[in-house]
XYZ file of C-alpha atoms in Angstrom:
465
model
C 0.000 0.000 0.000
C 1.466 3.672 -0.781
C 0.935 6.638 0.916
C 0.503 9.075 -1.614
C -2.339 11.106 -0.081
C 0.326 11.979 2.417
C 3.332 13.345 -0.319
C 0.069 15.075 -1.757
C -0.807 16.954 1.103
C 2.826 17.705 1.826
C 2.581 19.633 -1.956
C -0.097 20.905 -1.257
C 0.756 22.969 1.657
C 3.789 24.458 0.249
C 2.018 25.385 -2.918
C -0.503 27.277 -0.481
C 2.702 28.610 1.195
C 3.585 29.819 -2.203
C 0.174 31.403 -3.254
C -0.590 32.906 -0.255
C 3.011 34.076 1.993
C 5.673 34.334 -0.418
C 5.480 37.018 -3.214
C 8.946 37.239 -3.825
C 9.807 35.811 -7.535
C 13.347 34.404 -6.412
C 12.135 32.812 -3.034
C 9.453 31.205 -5.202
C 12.055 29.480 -7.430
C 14.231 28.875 -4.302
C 11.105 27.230 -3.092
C 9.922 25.448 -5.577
C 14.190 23.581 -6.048
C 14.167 22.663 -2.199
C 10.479 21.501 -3.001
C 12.005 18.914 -5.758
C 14.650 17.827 -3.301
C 12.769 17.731 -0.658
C 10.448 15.397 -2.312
C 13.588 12.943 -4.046
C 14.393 12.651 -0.108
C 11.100 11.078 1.024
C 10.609 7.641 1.096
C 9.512 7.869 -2.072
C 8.450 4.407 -3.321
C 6.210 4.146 -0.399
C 4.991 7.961 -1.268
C 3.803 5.921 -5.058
C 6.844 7.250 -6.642
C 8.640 4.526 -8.476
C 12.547 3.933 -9.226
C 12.009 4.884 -12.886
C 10.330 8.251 -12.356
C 13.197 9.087 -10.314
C 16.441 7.310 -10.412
C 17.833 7.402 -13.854
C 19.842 10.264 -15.352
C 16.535 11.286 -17.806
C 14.011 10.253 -15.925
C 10.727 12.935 -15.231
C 11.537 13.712 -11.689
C 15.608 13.905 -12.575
C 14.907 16.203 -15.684
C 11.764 18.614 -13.758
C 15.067 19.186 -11.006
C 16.894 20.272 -14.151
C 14.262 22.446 -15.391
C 13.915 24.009 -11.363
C 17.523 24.771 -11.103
C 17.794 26.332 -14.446
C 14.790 28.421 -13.281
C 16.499 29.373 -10.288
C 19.721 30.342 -12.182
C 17.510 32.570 -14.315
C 15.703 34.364 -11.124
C 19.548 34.681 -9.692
C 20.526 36.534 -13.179
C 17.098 39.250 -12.873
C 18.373 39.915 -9.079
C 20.469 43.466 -9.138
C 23.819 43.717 -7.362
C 23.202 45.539 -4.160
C 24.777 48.714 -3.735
C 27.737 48.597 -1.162
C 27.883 44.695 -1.418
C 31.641 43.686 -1.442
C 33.289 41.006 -3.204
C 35.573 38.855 -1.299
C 38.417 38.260 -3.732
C 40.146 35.198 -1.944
C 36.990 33.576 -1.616
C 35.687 33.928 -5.265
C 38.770 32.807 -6.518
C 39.320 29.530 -4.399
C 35.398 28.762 -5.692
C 36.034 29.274 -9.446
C 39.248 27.013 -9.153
C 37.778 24.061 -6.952
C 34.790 24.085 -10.084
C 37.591 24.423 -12.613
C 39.801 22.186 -10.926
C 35.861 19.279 -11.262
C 35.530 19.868 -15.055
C 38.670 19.374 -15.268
C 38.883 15.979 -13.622
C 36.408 14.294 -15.816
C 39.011 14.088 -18.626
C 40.484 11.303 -16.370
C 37.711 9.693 -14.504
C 36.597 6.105 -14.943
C 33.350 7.142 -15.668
C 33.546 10.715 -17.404
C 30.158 11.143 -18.329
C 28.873 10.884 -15.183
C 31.942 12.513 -13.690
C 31.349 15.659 -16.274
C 27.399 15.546 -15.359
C 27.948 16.267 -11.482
C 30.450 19.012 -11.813
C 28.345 20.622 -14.103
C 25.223 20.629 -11.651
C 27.242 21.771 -9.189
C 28.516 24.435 -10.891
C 25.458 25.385 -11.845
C 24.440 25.124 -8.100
C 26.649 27.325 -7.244
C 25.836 29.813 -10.364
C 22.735 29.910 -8.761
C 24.019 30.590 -5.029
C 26.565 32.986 -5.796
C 24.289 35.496 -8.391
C 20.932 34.845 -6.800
C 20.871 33.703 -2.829
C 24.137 35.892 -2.094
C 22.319 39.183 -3.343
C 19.054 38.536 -2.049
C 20.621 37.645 1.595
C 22.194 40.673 1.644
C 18.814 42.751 2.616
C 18.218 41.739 6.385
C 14.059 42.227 4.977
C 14.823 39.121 2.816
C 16.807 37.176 5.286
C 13.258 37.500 7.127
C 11.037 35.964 4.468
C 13.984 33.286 3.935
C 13.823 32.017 7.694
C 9.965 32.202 7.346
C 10.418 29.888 4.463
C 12.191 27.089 6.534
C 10.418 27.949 9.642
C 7.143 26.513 8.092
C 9.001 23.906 6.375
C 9.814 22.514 10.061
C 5.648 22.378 10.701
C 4.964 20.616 7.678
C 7.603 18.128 7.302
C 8.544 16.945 10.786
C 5.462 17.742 13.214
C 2.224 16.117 11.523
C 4.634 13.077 11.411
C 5.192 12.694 14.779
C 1.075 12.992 15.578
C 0.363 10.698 13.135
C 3.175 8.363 14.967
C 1.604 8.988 18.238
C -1.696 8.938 17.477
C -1.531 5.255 16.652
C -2.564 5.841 12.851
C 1.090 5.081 11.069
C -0.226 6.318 7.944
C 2.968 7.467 6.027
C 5.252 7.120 8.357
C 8.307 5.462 7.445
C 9.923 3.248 10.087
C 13.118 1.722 9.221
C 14.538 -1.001 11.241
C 12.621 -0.324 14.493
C 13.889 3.415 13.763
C 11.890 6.515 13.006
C 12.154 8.239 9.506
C 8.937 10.154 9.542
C 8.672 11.567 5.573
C 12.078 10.659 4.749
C 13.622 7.755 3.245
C 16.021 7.017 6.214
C 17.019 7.918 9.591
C 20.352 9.908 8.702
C 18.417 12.090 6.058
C 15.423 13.296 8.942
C 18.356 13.562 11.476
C 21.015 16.027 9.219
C 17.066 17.763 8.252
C 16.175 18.286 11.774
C 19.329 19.653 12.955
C 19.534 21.840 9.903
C 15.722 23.708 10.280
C 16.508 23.542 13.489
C 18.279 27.569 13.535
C 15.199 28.825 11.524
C 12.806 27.463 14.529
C 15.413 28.969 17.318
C 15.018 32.335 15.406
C 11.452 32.247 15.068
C 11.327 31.188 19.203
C 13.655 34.095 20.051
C 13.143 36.961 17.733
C 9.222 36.863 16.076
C 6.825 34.939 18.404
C 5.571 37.292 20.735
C 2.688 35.948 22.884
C 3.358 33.041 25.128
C 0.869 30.744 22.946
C 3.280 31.556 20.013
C 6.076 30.757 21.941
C 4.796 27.821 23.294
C 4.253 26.625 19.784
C 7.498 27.102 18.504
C 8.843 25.454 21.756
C 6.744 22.301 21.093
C 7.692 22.590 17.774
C 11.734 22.184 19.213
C 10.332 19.463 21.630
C 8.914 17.754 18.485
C 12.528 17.707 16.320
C 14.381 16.002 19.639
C 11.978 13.327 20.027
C 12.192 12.580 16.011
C 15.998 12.378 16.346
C 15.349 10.458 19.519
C 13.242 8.048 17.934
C 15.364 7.881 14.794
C 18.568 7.300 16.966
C 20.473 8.914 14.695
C 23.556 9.775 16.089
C 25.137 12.621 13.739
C 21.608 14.673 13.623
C 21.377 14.796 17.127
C 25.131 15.830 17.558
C 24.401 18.271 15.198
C 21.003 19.187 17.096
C 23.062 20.406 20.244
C 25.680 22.019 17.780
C 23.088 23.820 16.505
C 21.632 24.687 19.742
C 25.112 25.667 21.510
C 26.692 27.937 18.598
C 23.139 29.713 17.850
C 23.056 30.856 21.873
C 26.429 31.633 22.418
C 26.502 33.886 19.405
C 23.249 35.794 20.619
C 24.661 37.241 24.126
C 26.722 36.697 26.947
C 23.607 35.486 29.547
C 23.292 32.710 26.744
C 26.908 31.720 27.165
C 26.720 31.819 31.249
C 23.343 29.297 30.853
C 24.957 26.774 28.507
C 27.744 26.455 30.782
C 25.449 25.861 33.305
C 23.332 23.281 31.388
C 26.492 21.701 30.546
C 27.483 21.138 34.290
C 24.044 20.412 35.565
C 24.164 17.525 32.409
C 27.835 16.029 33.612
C 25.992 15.898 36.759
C 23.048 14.154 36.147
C 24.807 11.490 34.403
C 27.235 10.920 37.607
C 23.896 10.685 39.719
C 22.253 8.693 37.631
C 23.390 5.855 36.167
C 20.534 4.909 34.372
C 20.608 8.097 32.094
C 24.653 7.231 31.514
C 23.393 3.821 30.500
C 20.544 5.267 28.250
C 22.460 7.501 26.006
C 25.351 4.937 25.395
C 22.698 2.701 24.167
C 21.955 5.056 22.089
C 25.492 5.989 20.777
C 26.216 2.270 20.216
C 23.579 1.591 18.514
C 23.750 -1.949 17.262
C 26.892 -2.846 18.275
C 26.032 -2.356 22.470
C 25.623 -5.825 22.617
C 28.447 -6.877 20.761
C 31.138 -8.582 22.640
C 34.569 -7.222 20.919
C 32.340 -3.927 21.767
C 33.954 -2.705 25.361
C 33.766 1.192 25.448
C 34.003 4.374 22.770
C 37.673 3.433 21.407
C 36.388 0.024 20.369
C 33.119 1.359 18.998
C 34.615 3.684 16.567
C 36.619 0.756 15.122
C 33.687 -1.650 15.050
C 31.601 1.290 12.756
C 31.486 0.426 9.321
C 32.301 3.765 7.572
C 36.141 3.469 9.977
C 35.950 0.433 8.096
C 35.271 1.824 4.698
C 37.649 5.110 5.871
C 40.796 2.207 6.442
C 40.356 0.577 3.507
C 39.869 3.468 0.805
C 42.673 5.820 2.569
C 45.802 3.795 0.923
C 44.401 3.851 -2.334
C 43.345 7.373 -2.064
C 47.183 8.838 -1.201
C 48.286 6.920 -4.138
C 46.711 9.350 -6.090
C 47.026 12.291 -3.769
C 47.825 14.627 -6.598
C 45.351 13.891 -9.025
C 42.304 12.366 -7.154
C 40.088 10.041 -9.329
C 37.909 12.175 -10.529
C 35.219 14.241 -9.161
C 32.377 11.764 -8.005
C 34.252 9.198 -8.467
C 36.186 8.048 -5.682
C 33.463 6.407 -3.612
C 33.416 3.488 -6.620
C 36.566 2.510 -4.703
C 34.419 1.717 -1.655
C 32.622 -1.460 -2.460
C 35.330 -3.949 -1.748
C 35.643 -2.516 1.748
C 32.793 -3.234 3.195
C 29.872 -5.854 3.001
C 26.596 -3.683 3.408
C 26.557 -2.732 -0.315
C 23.886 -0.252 1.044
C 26.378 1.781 3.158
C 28.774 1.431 0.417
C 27.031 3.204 -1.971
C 28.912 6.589 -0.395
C 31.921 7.266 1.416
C 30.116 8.349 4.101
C 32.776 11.437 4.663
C 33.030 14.577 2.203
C 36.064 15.683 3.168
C 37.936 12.196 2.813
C 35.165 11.840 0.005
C 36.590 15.479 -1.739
C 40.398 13.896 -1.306
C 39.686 10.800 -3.187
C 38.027 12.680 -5.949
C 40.349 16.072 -6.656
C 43.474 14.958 -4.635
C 45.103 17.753 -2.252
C 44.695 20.265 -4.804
C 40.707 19.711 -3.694
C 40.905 19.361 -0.450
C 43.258 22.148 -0.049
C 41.018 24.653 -2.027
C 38.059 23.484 0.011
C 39.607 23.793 3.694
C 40.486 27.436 2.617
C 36.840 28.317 1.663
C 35.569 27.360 4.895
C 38.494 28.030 7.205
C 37.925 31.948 5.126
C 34.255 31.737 5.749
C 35.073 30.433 9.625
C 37.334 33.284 9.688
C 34.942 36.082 8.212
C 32.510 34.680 10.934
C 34.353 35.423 14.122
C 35.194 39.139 12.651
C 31.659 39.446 12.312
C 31.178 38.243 15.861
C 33.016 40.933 16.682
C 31.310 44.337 15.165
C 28.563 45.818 17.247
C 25.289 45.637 15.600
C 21.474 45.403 16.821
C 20.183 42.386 18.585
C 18.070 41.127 15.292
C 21.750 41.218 12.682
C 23.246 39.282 15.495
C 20.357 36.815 15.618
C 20.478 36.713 11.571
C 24.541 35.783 11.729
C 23.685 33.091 14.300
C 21.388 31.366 12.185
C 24.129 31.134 9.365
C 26.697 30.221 10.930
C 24.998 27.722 13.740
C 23.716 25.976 10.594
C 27.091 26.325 8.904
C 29.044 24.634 11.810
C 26.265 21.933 12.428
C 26.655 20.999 8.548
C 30.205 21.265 8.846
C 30.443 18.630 11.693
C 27.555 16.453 9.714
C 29.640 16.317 6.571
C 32.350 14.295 8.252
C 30.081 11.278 8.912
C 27.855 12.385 5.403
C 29.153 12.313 1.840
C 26.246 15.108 0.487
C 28.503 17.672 0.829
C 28.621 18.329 -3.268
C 25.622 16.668 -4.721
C 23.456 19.287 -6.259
C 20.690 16.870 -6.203
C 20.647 16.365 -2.106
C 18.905 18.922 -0.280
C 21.035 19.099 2.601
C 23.571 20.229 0.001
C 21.038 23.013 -0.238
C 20.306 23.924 3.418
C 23.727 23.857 4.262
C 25.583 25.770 1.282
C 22.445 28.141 1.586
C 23.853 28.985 5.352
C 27.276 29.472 3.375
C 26.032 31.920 1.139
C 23.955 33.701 4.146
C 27.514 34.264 5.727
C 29.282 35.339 2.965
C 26.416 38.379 2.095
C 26.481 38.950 5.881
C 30.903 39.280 5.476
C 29.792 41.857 2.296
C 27.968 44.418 4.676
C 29.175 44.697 7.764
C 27.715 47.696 9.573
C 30.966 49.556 11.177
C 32.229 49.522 8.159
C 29.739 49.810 4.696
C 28.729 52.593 2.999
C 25.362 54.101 4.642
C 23.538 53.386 1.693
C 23.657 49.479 2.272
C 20.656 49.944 4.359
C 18.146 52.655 3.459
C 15.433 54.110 5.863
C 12.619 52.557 4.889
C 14.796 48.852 5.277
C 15.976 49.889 8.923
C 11.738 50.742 9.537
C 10.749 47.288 8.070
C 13.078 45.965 10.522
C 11.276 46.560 14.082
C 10.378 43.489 16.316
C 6.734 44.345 15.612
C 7.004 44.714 11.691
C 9.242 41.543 12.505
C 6.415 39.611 13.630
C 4.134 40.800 10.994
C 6.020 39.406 8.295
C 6.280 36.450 10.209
């Protein structure tokens, strides 16, 4: 039995969404890309969306993401460049050679056609970041309607889920292995999700809800993403939950700092008292393997995980070619004979190891400059004194930044233009980098006009939200 009235109704609200809260012609075709991704990340067999709508290179659902992202490029190309917006010059150049340095690679890649395919989306993924998202980040106003966006994502896609879980109905919920997936088609995709909506909820908690029903709402909603990555037991999305969490407060202000220190010591403490709660969440980090007997502690779990043993195996044959790489998209065909779940093997399960096999150091050299740059950029802008809501903007970037950051080590979606955690996270990339192009002590005055510094009151805040 499928469960397509459920993918329907999922549709259907964000077309509403679209109709009725979002004017703006370049959300709409931001909307309507993380809409096709969003959907190729469900479970989508049991959603009555078969492998040959989806999976093959031409197939309808592969060639309508096409015709989305070239609709997005062309909404990036109307957008004007903002006056006082600054270039960064390192960091444009390091991004045009790690794309040149792709296209080139598929002249020696084992399989160049599909090689030359993904560096072209990509590159056309980041076309569409780097002349569209970057400019229309840039207005605080937009940055508004952009949380908004993800904010009601979060109510459609993760909450009904649970109460349909809860309620005892089941109906289009995917459970995988005794372990929550809700819409998605497994439990690392709706734990990387949660953690990554999970700034765009904080902001609306903090900043826009302004009676206690509202913010009782949006703290149910929070309630609602830890018991999904609870019930998932995914690992990585609940790290990435508390990363999220963590860097998002101790951005905002100094009182949030002094309380997660305090949470933190009041948590140590708890599981010294109580044993049980020890035993509970190491259950929960050895997941499968706590009853194992060559399973003692942590050391001996990380070597018992099968992407250490996929890491082990590929890492000789990957510094062989340490110059070259394999090719972009490529390297993870290397994986196979490492490990015997051909289902984990189908990725590396790491970018960044993932990026070495493909480009060699070259890659992974140009990469770990764009985001040690953008790291960089971040703590300078930490450091400029601004109004309460820019600093509440910046933490939603870069909380979502880090969390992806720290996801991509155990994920290998890092530069699929197809995956929409690619999206979510290289869209909090881009929100940095137009937040490092104005910075208010030092841009020109006309980077934010009157009526923008009006439109951005708590109570015009809330309006729009």
């Amino acid at each position: 039995m499928t469960a397509a009235p459920v993918l329907l109704a999922v549709l259907a609200a964000f077309f509403w969404l679209f109709r009725t809260k979002f004017k703006d012609r370049f959300l709409r075709a931001f909307g309507l890309f993380f809409l096709i991704l969003l959907v190729y990340s469900s479970n989508k067999e049991y959603y009555g969306i078969s492998t040959s709508l989806s999976e093959s290179t031409f197939s309808p659902m592969s060639l309508l993401r096409w015709g989305l992202m070239f609709f997005l490029i062309w909404q990036a190309t109307r957008l004007d460049k903002p006056k006082g917006f600054r270039n960064d010059i390192l960091l444009s150049t390091s991004a045009i050679l790690l794309l040149g340095l792709m296209l080139v690679s598929c002249l020696y890649a084992e399989d160049p056609f599909y090689s030359l395919m993904s560096s072209v989306s990509f590159s056309l993924f980041v076309m569409a970041l780097m002349m569209g998202l970057v400019y229309y980040l840039y207005s605080s106003v937009n940055c508004l309607q952009f949380f908004k966006f993800h904010y009601y994502t979060a109510w459609i896609v993760l909450a009904p889920f649970i109460v349909l879980l809860f309620s005892g109905i089941g109906y289009g919920v995917t459970i995988l292995m005794g372990q929550y997936a809700g819409f998605f088609g497994n439990q690392n995709m709706i734990g990387a999700f949660s953690a990554m909506i999970t700034p765009y909820v904080l902001f609306h908690w903090r900043v826009v809800a302004e009676t206690k029903r509202d913010k009782w709402l949006d703290a149910a909603l929070l309630f609602t993403i830890f018991l999904g990555l609870w019930l998932s037991r995914s690992r990585n999305g609940a790290l990435c939950f508390l990363i999220v969490i963590v860097t998002y407060f101790f951005i905002v202000s100094m009182q949030s700092r002094l309380a997660i220190m305090t949470v933190g010591v009041l948590v140590i403490t708890g599981f010294l008292v109580f044993p049980p709660l020890k035993t509970d969440l190491m259950s929960f980090i050895r997941k499968g393997t706590d009853k194992s007997a060559s399973v003692t502690d942590l050391s001996s779990q990380f070597a018992e995980e099968r992407r250490y043993e996929m890491w082990s195996g590929v890492w000789p044959k990957f510094w062989k070619q340490k110059l070259t790489g394999y090719g972009f998209a490529q390297s993870h065909l290397l994986v196979y004979e490492f490990t015997e779940d051909k289902e984990v093997g189908r990725s590396l399960h790491n970018s960044y190891l993932e990026m070495f096999g493909d480009l060699g150091l070259p890659g992974f050299l140009l990469l770990a400059l764009l985001l040690f740059r953008v790291g960089f950029k971040s703590l300078s802008i930490l450091t400029l004194p601004v109004e309460p809501l820019e600093r509440h903007i910046t933490a939603v970037f870069i909380s979502g930044f880090v969390a992806g950051s720290v996801n991509a080590f155990f994920e290998s979606w890092m530069f699929s233009a197809g995956n929409l955690l690619t999206l979510m996270y290289w869209g909090s990339f881009t929100g940095i980098v137009a937040r490092m192009a104005w910075q208010p002590g030092q841009a020109p005055s006309t980077a934010r006009t009157p009526a923008m510094q009006a439109e951005m009151q708590y109570p015009a805040i809330r309006a729009q939200n």
